[in-house]
Tab-separated table of N, CA and C in Angstrom:
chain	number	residue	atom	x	y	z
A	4	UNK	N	9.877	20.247	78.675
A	4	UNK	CA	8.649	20.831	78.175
A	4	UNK	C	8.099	19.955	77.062
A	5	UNK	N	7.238	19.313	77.623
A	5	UNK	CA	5.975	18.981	76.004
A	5	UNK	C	5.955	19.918	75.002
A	6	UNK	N	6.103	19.212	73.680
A	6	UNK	CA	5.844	20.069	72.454
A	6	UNK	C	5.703	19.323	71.395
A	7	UNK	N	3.977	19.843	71.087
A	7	UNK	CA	2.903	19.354	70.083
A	7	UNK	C	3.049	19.518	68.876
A	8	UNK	N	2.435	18.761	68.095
A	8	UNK	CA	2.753	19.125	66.555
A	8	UNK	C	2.762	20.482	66.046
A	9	UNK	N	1.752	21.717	66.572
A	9	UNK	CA	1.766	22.420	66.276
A	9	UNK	C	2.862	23.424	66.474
A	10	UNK	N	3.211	23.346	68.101
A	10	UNK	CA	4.547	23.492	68.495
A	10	UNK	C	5.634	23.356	67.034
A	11	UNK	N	5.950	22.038	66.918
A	11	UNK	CA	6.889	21.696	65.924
A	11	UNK	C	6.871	22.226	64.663
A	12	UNK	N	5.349	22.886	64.041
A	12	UNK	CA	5.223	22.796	62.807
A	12	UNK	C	5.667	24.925	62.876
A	13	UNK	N	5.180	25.229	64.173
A	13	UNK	CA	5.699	26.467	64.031
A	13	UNK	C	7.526	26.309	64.229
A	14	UNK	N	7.837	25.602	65.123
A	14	UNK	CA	9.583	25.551	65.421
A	14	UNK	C	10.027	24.918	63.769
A	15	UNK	N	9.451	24.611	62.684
A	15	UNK	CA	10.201	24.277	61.770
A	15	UNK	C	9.693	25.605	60.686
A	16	UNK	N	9.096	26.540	60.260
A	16	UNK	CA	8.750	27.408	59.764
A	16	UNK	C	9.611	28.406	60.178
A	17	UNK	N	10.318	28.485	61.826
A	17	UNK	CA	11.122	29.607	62.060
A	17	UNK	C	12.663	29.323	61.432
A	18	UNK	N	12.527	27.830	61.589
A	18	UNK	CA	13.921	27.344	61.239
A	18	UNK	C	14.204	27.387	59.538
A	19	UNK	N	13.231	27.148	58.710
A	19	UNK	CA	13.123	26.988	57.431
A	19	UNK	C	13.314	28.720	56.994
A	20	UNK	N	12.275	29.769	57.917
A	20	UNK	CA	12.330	30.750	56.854
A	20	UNK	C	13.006	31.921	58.187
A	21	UNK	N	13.869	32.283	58.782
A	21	UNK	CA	14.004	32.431	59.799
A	21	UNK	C	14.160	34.521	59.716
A	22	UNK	N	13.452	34.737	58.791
A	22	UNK	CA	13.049	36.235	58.482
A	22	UNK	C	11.940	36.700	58.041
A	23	UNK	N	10.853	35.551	58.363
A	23	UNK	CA	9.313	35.431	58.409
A	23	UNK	C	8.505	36.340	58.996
A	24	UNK	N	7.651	37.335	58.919
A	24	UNK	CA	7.226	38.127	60.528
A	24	UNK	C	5.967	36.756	60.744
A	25	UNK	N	5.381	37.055	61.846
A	25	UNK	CA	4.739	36.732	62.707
A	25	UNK	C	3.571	36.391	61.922
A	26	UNK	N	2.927	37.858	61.249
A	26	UNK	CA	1.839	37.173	60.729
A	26	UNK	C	2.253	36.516	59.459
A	27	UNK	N	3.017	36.598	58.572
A	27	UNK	CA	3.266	35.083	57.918
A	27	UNK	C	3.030	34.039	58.151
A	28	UNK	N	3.925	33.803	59.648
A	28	UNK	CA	3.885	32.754	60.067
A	28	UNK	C	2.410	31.769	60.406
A	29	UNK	N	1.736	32.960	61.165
A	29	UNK	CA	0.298	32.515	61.437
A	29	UNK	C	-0.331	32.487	60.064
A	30	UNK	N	-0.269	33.069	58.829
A	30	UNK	CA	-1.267	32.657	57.698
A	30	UNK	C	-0.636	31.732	57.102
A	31	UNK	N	0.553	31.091	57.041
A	31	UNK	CA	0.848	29.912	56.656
A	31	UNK	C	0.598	28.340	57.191
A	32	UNK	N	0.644	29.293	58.620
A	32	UNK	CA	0.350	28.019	59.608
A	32	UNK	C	-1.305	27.712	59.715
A	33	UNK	N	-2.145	28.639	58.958
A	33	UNK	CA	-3.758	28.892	59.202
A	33	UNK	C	-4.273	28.925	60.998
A	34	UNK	N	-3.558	29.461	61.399
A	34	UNK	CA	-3.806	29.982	62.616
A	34	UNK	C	-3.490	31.409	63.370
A	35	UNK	N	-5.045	31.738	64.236
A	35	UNK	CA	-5.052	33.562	64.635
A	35	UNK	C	-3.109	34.210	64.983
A	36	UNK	N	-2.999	35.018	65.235
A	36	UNK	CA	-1.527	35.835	65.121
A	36	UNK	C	-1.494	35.400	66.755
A	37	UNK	N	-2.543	36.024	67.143
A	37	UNK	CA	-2.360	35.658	68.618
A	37	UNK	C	-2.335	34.293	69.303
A	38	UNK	N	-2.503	33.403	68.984
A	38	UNK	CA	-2.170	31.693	69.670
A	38	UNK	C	-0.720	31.955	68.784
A	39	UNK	N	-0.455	32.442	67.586
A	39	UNK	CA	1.077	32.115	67.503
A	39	UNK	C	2.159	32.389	68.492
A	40	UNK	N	1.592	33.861	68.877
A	40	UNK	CA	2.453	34.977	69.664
A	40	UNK	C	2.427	34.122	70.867
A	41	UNK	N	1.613	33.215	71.549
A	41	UNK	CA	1.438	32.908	73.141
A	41	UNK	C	2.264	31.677	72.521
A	42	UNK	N	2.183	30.940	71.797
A	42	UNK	CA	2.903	29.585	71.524
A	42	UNK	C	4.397	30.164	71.177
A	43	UNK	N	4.753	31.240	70.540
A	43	UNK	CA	6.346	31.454	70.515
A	43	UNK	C	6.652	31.778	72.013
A	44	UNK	N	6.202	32.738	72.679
A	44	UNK	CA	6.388	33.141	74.069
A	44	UNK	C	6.727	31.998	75.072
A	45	UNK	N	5.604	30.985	74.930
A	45	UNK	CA	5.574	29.897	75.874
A	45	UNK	C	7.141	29.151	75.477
A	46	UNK	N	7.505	28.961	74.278
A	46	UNK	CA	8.787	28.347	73.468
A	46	UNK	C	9.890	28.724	74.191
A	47	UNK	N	9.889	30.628	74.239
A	47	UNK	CA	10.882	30.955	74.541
A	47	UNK	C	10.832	31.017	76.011
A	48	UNK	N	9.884	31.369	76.977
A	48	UNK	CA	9.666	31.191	78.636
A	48	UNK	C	10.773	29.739	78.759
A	49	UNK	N	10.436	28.760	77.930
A	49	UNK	CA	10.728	27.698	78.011
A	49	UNK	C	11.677	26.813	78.045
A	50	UNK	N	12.850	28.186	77.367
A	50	UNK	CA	14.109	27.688	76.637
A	50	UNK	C	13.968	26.734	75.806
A	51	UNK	N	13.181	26.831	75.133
A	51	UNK	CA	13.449	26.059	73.584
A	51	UNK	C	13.876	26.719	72.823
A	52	UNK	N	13.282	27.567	72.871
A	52	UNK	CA	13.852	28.801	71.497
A	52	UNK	C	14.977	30.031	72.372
A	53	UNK	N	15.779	29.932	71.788
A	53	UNK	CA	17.309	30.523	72.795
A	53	UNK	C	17.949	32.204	71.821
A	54	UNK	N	17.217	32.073	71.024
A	54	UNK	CA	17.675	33.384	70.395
A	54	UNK	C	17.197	33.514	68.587
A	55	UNK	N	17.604	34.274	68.644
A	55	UNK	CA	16.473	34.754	66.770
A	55	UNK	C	17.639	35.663	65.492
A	56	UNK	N	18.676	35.934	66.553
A	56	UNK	CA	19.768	36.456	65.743
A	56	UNK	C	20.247	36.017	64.544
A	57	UNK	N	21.216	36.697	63.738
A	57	UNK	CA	21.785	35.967	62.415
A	57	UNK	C	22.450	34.565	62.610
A	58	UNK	N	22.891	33.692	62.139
A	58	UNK	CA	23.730	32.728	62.107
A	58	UNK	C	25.547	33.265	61.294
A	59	UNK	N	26.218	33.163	62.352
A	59	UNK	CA	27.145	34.042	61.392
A	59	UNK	C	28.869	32.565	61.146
A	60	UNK	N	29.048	33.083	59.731
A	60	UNK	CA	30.717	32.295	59.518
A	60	UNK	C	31.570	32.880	60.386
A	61	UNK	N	32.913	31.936	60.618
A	61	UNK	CA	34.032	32.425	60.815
A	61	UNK	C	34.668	32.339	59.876
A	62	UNK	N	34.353	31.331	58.850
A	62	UNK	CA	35.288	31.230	57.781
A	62	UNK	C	35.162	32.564	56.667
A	63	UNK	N	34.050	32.898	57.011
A	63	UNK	CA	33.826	34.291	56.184
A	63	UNK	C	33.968	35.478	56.796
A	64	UNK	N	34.178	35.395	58.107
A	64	UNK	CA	35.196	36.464	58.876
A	64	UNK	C	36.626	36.335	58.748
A	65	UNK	N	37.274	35.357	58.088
A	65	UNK	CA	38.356	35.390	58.266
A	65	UNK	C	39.271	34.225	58.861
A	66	UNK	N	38.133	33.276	59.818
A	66	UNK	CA	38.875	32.895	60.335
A	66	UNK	C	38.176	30.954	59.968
A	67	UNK	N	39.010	30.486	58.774
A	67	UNK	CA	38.494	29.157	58.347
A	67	UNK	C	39.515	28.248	59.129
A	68	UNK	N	40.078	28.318	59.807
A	68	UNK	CA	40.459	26.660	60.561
A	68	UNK	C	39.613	26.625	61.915
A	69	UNK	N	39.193	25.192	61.935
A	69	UNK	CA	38.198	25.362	63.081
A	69	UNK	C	39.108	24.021	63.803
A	70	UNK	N	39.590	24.177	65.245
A	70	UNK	CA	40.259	23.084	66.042
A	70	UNK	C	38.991	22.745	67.309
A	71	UNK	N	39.036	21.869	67.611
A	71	UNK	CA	38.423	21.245	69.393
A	71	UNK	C	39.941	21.224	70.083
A	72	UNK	N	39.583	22.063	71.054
A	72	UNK	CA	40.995	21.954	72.310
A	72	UNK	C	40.326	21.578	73.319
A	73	UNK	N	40.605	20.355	73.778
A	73	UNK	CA	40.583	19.621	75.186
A	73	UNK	C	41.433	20.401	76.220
A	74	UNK	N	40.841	20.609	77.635
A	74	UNK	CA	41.797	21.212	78.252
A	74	UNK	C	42.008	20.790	79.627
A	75	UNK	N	42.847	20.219	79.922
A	75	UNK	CA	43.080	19.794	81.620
A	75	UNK	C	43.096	21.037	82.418
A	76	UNK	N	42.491	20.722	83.645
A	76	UNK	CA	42.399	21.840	84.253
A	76	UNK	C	42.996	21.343	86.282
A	77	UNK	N	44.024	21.970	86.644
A	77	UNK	CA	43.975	22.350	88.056
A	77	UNK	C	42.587	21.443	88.570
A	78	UNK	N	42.767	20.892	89.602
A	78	UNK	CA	41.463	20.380	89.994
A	78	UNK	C	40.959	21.600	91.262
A	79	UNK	N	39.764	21.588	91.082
A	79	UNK	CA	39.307	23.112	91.682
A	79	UNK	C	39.619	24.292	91.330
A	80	UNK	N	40.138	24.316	90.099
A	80	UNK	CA	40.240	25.522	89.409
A	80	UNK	C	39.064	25.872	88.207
A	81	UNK	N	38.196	24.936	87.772
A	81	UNK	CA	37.891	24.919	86.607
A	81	UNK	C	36.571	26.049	86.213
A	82	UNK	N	36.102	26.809	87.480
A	82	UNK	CA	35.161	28.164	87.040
A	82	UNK	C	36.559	29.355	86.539
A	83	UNK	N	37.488	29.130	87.203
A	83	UNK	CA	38.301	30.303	86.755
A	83	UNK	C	38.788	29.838	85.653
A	84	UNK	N	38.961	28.875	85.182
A	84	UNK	CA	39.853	28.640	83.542
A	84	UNK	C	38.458	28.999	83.126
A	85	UNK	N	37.329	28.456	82.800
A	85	UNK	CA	36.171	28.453	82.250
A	85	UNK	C	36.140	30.508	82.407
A	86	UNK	N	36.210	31.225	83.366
A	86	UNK	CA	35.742	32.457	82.872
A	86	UNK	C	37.065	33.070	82.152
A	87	UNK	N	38.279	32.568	82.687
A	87	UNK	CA	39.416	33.238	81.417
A	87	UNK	C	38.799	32.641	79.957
A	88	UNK	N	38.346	31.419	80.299
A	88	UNK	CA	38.187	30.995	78.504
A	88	UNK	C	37.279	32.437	77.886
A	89	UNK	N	36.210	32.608	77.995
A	89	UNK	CA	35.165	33.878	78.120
A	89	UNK	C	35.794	34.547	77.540
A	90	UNK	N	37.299	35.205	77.660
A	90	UNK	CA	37.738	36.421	77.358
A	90	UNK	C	38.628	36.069	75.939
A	91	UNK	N	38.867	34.811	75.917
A	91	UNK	CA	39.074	34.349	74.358
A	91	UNK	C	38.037	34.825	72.972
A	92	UNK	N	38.609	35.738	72.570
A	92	UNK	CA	37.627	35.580	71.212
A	92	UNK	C	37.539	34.359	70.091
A	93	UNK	N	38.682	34.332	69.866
A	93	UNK	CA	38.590	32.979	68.977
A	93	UNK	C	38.194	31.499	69.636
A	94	UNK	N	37.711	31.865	70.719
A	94	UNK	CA	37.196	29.979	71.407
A	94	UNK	C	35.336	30.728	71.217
A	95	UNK	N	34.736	29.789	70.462
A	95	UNK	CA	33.332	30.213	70.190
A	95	UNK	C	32.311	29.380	70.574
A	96	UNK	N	33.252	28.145	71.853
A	96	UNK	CA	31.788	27.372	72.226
A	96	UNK	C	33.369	26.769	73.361
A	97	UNK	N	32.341	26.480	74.178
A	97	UNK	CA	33.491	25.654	75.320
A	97	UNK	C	32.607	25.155	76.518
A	98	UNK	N	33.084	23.710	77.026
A	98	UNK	CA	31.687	22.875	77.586
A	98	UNK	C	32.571	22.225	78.571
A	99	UNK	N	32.280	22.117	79.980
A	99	UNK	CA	32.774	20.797	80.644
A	99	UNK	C	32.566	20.048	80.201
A	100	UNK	N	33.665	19.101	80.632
A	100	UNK	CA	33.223	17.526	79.361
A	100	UNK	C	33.598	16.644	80.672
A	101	UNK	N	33.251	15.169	80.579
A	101	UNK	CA	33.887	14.114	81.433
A	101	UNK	C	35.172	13.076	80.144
A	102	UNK	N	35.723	12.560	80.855
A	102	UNK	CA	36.279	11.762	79.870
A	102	UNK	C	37.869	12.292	79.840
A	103	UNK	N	38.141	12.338	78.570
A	103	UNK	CA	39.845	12.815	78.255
A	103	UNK	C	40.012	13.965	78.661
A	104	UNK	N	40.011	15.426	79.455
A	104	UNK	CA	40.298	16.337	79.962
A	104	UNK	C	38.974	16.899	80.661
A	105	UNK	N	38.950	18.018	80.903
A	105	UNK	CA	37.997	18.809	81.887
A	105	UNK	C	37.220	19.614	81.271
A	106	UNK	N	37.574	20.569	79.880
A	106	UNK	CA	37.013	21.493	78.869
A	106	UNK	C	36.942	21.084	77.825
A	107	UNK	N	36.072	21.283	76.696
A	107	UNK	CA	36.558	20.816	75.340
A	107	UNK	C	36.408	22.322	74.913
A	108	UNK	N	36.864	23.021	73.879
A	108	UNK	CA	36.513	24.066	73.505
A	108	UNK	C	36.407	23.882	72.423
A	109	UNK	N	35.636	24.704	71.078
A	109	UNK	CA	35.571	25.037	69.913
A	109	UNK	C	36.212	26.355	69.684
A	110	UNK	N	37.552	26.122	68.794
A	110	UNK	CA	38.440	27.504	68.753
A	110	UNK	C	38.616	27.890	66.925
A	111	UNK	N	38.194	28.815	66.242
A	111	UNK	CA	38.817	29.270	65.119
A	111	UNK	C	39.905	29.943	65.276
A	112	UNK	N	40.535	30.023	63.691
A	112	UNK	CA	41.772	30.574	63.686
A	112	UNK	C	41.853	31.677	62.148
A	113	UNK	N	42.704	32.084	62.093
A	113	UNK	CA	42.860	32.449	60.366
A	113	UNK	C	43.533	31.579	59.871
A	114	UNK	N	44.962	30.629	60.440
A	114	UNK	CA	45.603	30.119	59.644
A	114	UNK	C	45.831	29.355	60.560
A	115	UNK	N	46.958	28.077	60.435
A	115	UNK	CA	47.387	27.138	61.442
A	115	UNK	C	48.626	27.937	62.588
A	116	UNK	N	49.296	29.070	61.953
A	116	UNK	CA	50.114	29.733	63.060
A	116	UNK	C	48.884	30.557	63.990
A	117	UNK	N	48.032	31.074	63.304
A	117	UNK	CA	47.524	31.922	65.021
A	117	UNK	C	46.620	30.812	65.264
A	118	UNK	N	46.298	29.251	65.200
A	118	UNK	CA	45.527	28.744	66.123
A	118	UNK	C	46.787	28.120	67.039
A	119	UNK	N	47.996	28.081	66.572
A	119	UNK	CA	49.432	27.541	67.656
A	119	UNK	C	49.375	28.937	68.305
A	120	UNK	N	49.071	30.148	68.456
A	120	UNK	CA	49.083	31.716	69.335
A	120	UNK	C	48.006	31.224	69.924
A	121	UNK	N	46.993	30.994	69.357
A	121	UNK	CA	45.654	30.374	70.659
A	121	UNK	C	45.930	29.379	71.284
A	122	UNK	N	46.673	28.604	71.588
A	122	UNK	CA	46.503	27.256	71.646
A	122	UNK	C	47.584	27.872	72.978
A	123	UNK	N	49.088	28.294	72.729
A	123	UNK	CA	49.719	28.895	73.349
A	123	UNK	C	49.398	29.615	74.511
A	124	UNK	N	48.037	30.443	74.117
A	124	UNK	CA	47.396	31.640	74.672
A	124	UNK	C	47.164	30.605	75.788
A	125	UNK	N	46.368	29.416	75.458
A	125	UNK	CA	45.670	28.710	76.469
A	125	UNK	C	46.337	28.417	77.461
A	126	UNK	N	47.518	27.582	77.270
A	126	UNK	CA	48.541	26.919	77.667
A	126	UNK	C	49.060	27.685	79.253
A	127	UNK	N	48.919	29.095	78.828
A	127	UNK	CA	49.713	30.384	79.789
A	127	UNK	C	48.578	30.797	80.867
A	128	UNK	N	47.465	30.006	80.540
A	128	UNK	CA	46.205	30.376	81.749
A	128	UNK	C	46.578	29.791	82.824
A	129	UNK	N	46.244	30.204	84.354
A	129	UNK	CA	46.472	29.822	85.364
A	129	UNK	C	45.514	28.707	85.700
A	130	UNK	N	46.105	27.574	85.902
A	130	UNK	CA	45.285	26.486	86.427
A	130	UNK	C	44.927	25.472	84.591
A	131	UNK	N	45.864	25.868	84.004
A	131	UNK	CA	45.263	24.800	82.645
A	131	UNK	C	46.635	23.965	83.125
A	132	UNK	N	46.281	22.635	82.829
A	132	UNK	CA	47.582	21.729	82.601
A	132	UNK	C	47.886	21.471	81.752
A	133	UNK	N	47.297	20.932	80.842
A	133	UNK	CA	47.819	20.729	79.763
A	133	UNK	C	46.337	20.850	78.228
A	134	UNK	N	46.733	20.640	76.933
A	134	UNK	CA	46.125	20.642	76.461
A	134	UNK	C	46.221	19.629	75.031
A	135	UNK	N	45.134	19.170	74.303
A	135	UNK	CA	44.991	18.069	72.892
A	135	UNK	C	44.462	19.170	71.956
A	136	UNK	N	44.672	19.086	71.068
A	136	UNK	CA	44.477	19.606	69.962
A	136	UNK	C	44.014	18.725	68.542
A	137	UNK	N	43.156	19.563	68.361
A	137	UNK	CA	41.990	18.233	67.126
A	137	UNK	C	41.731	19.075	66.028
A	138	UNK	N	42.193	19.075	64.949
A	138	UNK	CA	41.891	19.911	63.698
A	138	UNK	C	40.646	19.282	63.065
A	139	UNK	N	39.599	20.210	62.529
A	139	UNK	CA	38.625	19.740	61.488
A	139	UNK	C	39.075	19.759	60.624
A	140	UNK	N	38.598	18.612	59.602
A	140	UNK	CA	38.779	18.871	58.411
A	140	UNK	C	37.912	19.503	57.348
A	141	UNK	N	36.846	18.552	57.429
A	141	UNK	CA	35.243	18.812	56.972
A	141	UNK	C	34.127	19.007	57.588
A	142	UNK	N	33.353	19.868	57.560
A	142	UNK	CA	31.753	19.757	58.379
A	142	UNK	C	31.459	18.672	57.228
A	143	UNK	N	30.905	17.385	57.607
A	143	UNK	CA	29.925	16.370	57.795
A	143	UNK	C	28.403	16.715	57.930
A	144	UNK	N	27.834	17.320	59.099
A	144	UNK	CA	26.729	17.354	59.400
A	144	UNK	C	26.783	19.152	60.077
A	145	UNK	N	26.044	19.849	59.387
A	145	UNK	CA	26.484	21.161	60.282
A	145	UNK	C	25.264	21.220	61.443
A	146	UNK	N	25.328	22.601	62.416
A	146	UNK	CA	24.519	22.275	63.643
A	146	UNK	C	23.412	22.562	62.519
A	147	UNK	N	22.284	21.835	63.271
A	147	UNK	CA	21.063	21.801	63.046
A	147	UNK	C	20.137	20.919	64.338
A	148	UNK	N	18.780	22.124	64.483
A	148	UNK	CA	18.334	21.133	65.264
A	148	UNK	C	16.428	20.556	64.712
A	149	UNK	N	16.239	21.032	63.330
A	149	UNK	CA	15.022	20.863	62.639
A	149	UNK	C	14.777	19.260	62.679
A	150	UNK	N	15.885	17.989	62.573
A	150	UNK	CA	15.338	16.662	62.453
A	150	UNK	C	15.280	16.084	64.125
A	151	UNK	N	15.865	16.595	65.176
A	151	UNK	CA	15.199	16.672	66.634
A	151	UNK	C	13.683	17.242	66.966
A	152	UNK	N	13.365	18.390	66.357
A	152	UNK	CA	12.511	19.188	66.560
A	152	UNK	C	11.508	18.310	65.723
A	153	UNK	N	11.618	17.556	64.825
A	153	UNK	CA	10.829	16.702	63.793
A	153	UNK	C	10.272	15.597	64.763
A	154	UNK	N	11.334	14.736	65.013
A	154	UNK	CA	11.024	13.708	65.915
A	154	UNK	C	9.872	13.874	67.091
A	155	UNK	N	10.295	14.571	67.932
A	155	UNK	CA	10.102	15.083	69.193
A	155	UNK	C	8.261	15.220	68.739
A	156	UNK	N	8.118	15.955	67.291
A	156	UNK	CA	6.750	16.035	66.933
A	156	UNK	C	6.233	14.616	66.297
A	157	UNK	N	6.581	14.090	65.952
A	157	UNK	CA	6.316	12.633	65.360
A	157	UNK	C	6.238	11.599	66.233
A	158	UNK	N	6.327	12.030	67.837
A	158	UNK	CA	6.661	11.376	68.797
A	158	UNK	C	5.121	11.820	69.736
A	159	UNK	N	5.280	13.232	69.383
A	159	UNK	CA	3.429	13.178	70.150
A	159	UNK	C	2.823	12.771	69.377
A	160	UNK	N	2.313	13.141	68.135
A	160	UNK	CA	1.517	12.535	67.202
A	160	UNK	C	1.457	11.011	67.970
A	161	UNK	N	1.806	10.192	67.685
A	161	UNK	CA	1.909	9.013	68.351
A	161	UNK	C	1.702	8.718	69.379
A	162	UNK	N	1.695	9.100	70.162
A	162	UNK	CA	1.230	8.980	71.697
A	162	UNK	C	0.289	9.646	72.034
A	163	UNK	N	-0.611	10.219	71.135
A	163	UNK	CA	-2.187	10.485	71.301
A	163	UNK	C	-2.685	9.450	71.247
C-alpha cells in the first residue's frame, strides 16, 4: 500500500500520542474529522495499522528474563509444533525462520529456573528436535516502527 505524507504525519501522531481521540487528531493535523476517519480506516483495511491496544511489560508482570529459542522441528511437522507453541504463555512472539532451525521464538520467564521449565516444556512437544537457547541481555533498540513509517514518508515526498 502507498502511503503519503499525510498518511505518515497521521501514523506518527498515533504513535507519538497513542490516547489522542480522533478529533484531536484532526485539529492538530488541520484537517476535517472525516478525511481522518476514511484515512485511519483505509490504514487499517490495509494492514498497516494492526491494533490500538495498550503496549504491555513482562518485566513488569513479573516476568524480566527475555530468551530467543530456536527450534528444530520434525520435517512436516511444523503447523503442529507452531499451534502447540500457541498454547505457551510465556513464548510471546514465534516466527518460521530459514537458517539455524525451523522456529525462532520470543519466550519470557520470571527467573533463569522457569525459563529451563519452558525451555524443557518445549523440548517434550511432539515433533520438536531439538532446541538453542539465546539470553538477552539489554534492549538496544526497543520495537518501534515511527523511523520506517518516517522514511516510507520522506520517500513519497520525493518522488512527487
Amino acid at each position: 500500500m502507498a502511503v503519503d505524507e499525510l498518511d505518515t504525519r497521521i501514523l506518527r501522531l498515533m504513535i507519538d500520542q497513542p490516547r489522542t481521540s480522533v478529533r484531536e487528531y484532526a485539529r492538530l493535523l488541520g484537517i476535517a474529522r472525516g478525511t481522518l476517519q476514511a484515512r485511519i480506516d483505509r490504514l487499517e483495511r490495509a494492514g498497516v495499522i494492526t491494533g490500538t491496544g495498550p503496549v504491555l511489560s513482562p518485566s513488569a508482570l513479573g516476568h524480566p528474563v527475555l530468551a530467543f529459542v530456536h527450534i528444530e522441528v520434525t520435517q512436516g511437522r511444523l503447523d503442529e509444533v507452531g499451534h502447540a507453541l500457541a498454547e505457551v504463555p510465556e513464548i510471546v512472539e514465534a516466527f518460521s525462520i530459514t537458517g539455524g532451525g525451523d522456529l525462532l521464538t520470543r519466550v519470557v520467564a520470571r527467573d533463569n529456573g522457569h525459563l529451563e521449565d519452558v525451555v524443557q516444556r518445549l523440548i517434550s512437544l511432539p515433533g520438536v528436535v531439538r532446541t538453542r537457547t539465546e539470553m538477552a541481555l539489554r534492549e538496544r533498540v526497543p520495537h518501534r516502527m515511527l523511523p520506517l513509517v518516517e522514511s516510507i514518508g520522506r520517500a513519497a515526498r520525493t518522488a512527487r
